[in-house]
CSV table of C-alpha atoms in Angstrom, one decimal:
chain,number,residue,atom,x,y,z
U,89,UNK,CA,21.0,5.8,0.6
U,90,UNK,CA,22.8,4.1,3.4
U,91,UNK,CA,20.9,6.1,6.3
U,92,UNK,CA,19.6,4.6,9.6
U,93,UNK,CA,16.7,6.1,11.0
U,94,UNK,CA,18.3,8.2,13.5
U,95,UNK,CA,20.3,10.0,11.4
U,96,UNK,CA,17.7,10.5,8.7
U,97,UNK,CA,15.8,13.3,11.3
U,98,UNK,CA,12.0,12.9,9.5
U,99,UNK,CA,9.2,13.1,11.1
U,100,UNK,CA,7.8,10.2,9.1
U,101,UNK,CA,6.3,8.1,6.4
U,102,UNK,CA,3.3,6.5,5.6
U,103,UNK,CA,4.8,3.3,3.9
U,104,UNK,CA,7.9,1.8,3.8
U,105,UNK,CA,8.1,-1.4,1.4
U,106,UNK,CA,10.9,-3.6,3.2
U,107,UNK,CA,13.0,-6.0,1.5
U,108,UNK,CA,15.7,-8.4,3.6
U,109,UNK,CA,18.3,-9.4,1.3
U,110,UNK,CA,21.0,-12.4,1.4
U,111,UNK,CA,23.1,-12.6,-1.6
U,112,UNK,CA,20.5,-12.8,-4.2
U,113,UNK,CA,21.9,-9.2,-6.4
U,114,UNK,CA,20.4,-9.9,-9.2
U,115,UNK,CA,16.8,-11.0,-8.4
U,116,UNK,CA,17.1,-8.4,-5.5
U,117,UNK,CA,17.3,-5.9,-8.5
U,118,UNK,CA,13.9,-7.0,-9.6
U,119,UNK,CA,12.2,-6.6,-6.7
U,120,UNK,CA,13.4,-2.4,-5.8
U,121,UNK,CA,12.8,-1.6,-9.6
U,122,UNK,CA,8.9,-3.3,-8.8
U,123,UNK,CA,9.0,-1.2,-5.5
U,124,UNK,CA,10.3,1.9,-7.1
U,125,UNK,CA,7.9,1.8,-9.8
U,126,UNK,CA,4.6,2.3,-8.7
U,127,UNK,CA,5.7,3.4,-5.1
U,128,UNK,CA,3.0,6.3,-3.9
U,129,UNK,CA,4.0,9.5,-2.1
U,130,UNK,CA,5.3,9.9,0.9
U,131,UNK,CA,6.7,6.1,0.8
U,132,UNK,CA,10.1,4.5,0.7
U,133,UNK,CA,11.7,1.4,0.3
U,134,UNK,CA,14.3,0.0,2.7
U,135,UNK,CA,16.5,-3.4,1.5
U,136,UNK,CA,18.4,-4.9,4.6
U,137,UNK,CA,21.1,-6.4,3.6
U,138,UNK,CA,21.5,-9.4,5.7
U,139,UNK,CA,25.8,-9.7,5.1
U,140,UNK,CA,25.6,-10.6,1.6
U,141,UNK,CA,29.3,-11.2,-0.4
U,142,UNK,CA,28.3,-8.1,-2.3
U,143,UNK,CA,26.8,-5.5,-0.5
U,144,UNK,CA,23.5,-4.3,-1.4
U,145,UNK,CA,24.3,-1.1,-1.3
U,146,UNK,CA,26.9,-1.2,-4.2
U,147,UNK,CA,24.7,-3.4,-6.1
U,148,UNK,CA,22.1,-0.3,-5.7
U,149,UNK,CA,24.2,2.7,-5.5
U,150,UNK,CA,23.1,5.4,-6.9
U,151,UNK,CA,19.3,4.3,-7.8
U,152,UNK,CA,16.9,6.5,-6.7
U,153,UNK,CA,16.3,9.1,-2.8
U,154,UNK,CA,13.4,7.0,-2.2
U,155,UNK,CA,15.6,3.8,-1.3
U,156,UNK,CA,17.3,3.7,1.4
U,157,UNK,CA,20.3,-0.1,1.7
U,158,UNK,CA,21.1,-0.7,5.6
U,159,UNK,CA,23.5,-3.4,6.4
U,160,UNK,CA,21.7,-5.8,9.0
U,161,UNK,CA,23.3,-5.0,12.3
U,162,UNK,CA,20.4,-7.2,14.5
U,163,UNK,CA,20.4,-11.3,14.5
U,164,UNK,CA,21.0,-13.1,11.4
U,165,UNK,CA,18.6,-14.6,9.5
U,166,UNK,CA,15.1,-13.7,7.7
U,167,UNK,CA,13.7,-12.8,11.3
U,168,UNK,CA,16.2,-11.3,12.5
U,169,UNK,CA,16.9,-8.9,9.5
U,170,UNK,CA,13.1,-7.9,9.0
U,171,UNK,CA,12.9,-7.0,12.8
U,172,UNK,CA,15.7,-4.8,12.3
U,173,UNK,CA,14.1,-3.5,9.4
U,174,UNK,CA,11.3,-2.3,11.3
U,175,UNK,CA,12.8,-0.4,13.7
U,176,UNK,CA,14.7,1.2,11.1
U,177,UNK,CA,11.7,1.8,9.0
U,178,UNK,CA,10.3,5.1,8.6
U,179,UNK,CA,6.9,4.4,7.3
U,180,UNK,CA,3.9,3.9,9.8
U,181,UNK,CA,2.9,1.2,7.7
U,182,UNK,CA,5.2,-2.0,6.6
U,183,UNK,CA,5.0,-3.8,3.7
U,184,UNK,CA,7.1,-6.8,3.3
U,185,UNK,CA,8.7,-7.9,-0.1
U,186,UNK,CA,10.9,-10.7,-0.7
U,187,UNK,CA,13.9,-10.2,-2.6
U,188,UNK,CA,13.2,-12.9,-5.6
U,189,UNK,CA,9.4,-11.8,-5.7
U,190,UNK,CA,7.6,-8.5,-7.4
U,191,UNK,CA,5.4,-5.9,-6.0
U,192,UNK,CA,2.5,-5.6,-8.6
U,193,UNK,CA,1.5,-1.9,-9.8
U,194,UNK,CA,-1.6,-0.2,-7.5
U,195,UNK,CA,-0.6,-2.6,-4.4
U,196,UNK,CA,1.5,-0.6,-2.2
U,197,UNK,CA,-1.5,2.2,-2.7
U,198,UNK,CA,-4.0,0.3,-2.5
U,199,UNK,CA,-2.1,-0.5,1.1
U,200,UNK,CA,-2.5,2.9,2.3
U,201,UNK,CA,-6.2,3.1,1.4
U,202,UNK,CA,-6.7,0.4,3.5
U,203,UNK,CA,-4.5,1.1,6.5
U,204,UNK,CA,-6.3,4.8,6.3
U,205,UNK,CA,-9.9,3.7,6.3
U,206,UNK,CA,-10.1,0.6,7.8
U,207,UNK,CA,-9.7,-0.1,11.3
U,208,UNK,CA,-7.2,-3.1,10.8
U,209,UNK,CA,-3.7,-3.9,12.2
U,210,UNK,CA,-2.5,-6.3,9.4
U,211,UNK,CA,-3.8,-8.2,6.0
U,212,UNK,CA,-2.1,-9.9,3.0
U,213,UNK,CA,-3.5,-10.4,-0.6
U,214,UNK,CA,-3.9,-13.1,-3.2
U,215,UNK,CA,-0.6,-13.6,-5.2
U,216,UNK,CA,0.3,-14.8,-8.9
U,217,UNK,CA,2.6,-17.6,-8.5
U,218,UNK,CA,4.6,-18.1,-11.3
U,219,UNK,CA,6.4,-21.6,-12.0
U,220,UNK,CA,10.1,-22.3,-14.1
U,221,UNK,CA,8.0,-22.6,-17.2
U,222,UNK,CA,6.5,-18.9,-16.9
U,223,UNK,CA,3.2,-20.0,-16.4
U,224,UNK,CA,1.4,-18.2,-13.8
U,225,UNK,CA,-1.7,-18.5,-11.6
U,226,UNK,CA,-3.4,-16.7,-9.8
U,227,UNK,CA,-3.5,-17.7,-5.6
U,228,UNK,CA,-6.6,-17.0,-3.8
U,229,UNK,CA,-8.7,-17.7,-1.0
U,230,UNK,CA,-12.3,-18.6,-0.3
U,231,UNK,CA,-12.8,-15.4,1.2
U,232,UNK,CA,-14.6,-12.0,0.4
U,233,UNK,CA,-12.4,-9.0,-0.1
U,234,UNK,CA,-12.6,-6.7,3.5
U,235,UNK,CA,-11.4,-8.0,6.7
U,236,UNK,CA,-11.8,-11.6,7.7
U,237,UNK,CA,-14.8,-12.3,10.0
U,238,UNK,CA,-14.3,-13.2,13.4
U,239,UNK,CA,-16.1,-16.4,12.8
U,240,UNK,CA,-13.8,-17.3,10.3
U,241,UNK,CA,-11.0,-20.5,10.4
U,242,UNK,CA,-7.7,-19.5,12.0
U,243,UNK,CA,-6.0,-20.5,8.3
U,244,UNK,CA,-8.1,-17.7,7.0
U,245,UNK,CA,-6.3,-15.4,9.3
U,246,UNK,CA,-2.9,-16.3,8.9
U,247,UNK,CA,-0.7,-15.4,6.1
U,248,UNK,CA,3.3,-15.8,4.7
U,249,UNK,CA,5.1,-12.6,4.7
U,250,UNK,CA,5.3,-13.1,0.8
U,251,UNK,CA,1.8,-12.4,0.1
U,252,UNK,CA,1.1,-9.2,0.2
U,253,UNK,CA,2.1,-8.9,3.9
U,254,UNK,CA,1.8,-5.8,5.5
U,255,UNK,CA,1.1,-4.2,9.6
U,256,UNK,CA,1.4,-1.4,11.6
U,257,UNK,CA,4.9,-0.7,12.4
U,258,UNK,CA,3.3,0.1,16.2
U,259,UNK,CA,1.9,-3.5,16.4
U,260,UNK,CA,4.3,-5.3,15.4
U,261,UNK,CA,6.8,-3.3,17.7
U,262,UNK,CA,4.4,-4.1,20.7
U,263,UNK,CA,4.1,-7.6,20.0
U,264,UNK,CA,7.9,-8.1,19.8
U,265,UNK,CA,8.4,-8.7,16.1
U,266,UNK,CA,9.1,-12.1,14.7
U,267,UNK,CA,10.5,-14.8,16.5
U,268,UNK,CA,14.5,-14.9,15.5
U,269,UNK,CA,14.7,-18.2,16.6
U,270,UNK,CA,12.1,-19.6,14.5
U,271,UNK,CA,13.6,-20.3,10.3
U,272,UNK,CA,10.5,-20.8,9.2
U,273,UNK,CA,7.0,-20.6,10.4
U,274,UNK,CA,7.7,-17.3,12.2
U,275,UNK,CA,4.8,-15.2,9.6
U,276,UNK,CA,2.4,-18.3,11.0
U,277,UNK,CA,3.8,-17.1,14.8
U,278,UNK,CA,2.6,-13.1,14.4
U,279,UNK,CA,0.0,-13.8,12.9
U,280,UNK,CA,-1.5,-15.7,16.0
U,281,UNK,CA,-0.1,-13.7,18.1
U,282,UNK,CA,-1.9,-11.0,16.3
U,283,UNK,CA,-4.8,-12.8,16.3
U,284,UNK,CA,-5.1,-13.5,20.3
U,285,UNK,CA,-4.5,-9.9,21.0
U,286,UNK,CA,-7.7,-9.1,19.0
U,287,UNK,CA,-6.6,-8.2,15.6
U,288,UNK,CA,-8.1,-9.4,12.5
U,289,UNK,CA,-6.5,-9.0,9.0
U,290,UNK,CA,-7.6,-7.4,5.5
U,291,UNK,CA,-7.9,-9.6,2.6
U,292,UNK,CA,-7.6,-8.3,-1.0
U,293,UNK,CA,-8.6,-10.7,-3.2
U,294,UNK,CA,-6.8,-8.6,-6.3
U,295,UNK,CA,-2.8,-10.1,-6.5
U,296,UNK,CA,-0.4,-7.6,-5.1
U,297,UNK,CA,2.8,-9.9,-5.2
U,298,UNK,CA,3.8,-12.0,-8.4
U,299,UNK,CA,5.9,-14.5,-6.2
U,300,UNK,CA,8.9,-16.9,-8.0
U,301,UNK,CA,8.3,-20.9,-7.5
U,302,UNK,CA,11.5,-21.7,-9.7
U,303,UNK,CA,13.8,-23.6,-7.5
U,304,UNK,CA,14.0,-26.3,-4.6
U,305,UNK,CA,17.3,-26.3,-3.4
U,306,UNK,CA,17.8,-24.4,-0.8
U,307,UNK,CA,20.9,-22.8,-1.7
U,308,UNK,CA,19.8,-22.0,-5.2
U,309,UNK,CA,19.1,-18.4,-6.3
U,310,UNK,CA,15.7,-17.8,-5.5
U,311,UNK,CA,14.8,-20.8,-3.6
U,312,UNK,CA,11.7,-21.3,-1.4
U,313,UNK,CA,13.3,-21.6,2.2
U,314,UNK,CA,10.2,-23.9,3.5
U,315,UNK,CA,10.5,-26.2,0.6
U,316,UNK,CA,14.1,-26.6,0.8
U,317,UNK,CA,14.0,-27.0,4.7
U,318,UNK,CA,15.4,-30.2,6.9
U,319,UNK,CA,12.2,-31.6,7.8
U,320,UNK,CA,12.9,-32.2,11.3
U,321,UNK,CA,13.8,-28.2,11.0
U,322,UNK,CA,10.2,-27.6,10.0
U,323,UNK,CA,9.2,-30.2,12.4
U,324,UNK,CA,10.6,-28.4,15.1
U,325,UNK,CA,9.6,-24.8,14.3
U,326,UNK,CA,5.8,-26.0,13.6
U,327,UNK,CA,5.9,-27.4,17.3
U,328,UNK,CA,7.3,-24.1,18.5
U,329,UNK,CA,4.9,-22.5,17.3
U,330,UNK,CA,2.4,-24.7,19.3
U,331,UNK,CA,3.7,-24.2,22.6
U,332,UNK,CA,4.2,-20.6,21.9
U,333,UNK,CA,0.6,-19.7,21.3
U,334,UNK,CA,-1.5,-22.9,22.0
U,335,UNK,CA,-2.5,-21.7,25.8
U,336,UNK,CA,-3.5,-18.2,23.9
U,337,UNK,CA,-6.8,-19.6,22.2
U,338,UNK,CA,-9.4,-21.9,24.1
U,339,UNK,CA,-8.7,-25.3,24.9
U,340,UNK,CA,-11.5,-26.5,22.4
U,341,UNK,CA,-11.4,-23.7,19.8
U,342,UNK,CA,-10.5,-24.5,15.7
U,343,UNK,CA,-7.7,-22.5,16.4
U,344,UNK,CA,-5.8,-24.7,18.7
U,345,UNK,CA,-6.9,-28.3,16.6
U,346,UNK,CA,-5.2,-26.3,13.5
U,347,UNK,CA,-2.0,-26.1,15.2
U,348,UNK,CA,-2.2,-29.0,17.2
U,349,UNK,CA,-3.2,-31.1,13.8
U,350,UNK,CA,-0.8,-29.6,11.4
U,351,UNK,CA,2.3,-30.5,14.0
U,352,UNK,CA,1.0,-34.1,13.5
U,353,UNK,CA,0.3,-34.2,9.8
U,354,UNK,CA,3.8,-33.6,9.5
U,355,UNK,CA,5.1,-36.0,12.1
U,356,UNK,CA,3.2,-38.7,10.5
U,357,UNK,CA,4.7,-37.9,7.3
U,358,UNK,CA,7.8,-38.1,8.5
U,359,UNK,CA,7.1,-41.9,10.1
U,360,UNK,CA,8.0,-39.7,13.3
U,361,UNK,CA,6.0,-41.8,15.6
U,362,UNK,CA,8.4,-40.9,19.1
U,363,UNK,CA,7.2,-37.2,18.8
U,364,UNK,CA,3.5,-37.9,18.0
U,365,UNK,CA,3.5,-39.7,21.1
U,366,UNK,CA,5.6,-36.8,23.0
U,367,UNK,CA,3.2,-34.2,21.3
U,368,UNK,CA,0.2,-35.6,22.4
U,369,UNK,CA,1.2,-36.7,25.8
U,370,UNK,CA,1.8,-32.7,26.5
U,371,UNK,CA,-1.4,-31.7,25.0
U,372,UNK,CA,-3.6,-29.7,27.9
U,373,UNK,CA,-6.5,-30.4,29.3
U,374,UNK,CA,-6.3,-34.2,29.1
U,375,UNK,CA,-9.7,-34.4,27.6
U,376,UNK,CA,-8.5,-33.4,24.8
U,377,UNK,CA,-5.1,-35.7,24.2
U,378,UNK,CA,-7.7,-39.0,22.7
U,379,UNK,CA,-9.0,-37.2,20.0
U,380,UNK,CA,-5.3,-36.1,18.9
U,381,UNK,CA,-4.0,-39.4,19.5
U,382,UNK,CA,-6.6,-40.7,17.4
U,383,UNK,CA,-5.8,-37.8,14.5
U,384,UNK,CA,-2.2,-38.3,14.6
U,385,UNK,CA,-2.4,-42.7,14.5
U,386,UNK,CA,-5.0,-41.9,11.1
U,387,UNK,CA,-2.4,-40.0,9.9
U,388,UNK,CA,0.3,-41.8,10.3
U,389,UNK,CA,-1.9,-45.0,8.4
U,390,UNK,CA,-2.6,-42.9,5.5
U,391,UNK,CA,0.8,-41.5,5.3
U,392,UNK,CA,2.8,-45.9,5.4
U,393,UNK,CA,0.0,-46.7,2.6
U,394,UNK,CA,1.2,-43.7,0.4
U,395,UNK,CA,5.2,-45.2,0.6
């Protein structure tokens, strides 16, 4: 169970459902038995256990041939782990599960059907959120189920690695995997790197995830890292995340006001006035650095009259 891909000597598998792990044994549980239970031949699912006081593979030991526990020996961190992950992977095909969410039953097949008769590199899937109380909803999009026009918004495009998340192990080799040096954000960073190559995603408009909103703190069993996040942290990586992509997409395209925009809306809610300035100021070509002046001063109005 505690095989690296080397030493494993197969030629292969279609899927492998990858889970990254930090102390979390318990919910980490939940989420193999929801692999495990509806996972279709010729799949597997690989936990990386990213050093974790217990290790994974004790908390697992013994469970079933078709999981395989590798102790992260990459970078630290969600990246880092999950890019470790896939090149350990043995599945042509990876689809990513967080530890304190659920794979629902038919999604990891209904994977492969795609990924067999569609010519797409990537797509994600509405999700059933469900809150403290047990109440869940269902998370979905404005969009048809098939792959995402061309035409179509760049937030259309992108997706969190907890929604039904899944690639091509080549592409996401070729394109470097996810940024390690981004904590958050770094799902927003492949997909437009994805998305300036030429890919475009799947959307399935059934759930394949039920995803856990029961916590804020960050340091509490099964807490959302974004929400629990310094904001200067997310701050930071949204900017990153700007400069990293922004000369990819045309200087007047949707795509680049979307990134551009969403670095300010969060500056402004923070009062951050300095790096609105600094932000803008860097913006190329010059033609366009008015109108995001003018954006990022409206925001920062709206956000003093909400305090």
């Amino acid at each position: 169970m505690t095989e690296g891909r080397d030493a494993v000597k197969t030629e292969g598998l279609a899927l492998t459902v990858l889970i990254p792990t930090h102390n979390r044994p318990d919910l980490l549980k939940r989420a193999v038995a929801s692999a495990l239970a509806d996972l279709p031949a010729g799949a597997e699912v690989l936990v990386i256990d990213d050093a974790s006081g217990v290790p994974a593979s004790e908390v697992l030991a013994g469970w079933d041939t078709r999981l395989r526990v590798l102790r992260n020996s990459g970078l630290r961190g969600a990246a880092g782990a999950r890019n470790f992950g896939v090149a350990e992977a043995l599945g042509e095909i990876i689809l990513f599960l967080d530890d304190d969410d659920e794979l629902l039953p038919g999604y990891a097949a209904r994977v492969l059907e795609i990924a067999t008769g569609e010519p797409v590199d990537y797509g994600f899937s509405a999700v059933l959120r469900r809150d403290a109380s047990g109440q869940e909803e269902t998370v979905t999009r404005r969009l048809a189920a098939g792959q995402v026009p061309a035409n179509a918004a760049l937030r259309h495009k992108i997706a969190g690695l907890g929604t039904g998340f899944w690639i091509r192990r080549a592409r996401f080799l070729a394109l470097g995997g996810l940024d390690p040096d981004q904590k958050i954000d770094e799902d927003t960073s492949l997909c437009c790197a994805l998305i300036a190559s030429g890919s475009l995603p799947w959307y399935e408009a059934r759930p394949g995830m039920r995803v856990y909103h029961l916590h804020s703190a960050a340091d509490a069993p099964g807490a959302q890292l974004t929400q629990g996040s310094d904001p200067d942290l997310v701050l930071d990586c949204y900017l990153r995340t700007w400069a990293r992509h922004e000369a990819s997409f045309p200087a007047w395209s949707e795509a680049r006001w979307f990134l551009g925009a969403r670095y300010l809306r969060r500056a402004a809610k923070l009062g951050a006035r300095a790096r609105i300035r600094a932000f803008t100021a860097m913006v190329r070509p010059r033609l366009m650095r008015p109108a995001f002046r003018l954006y990022g001063a409206v925001k920062l109005m709206s956000s003093k009259a909400r305090r």
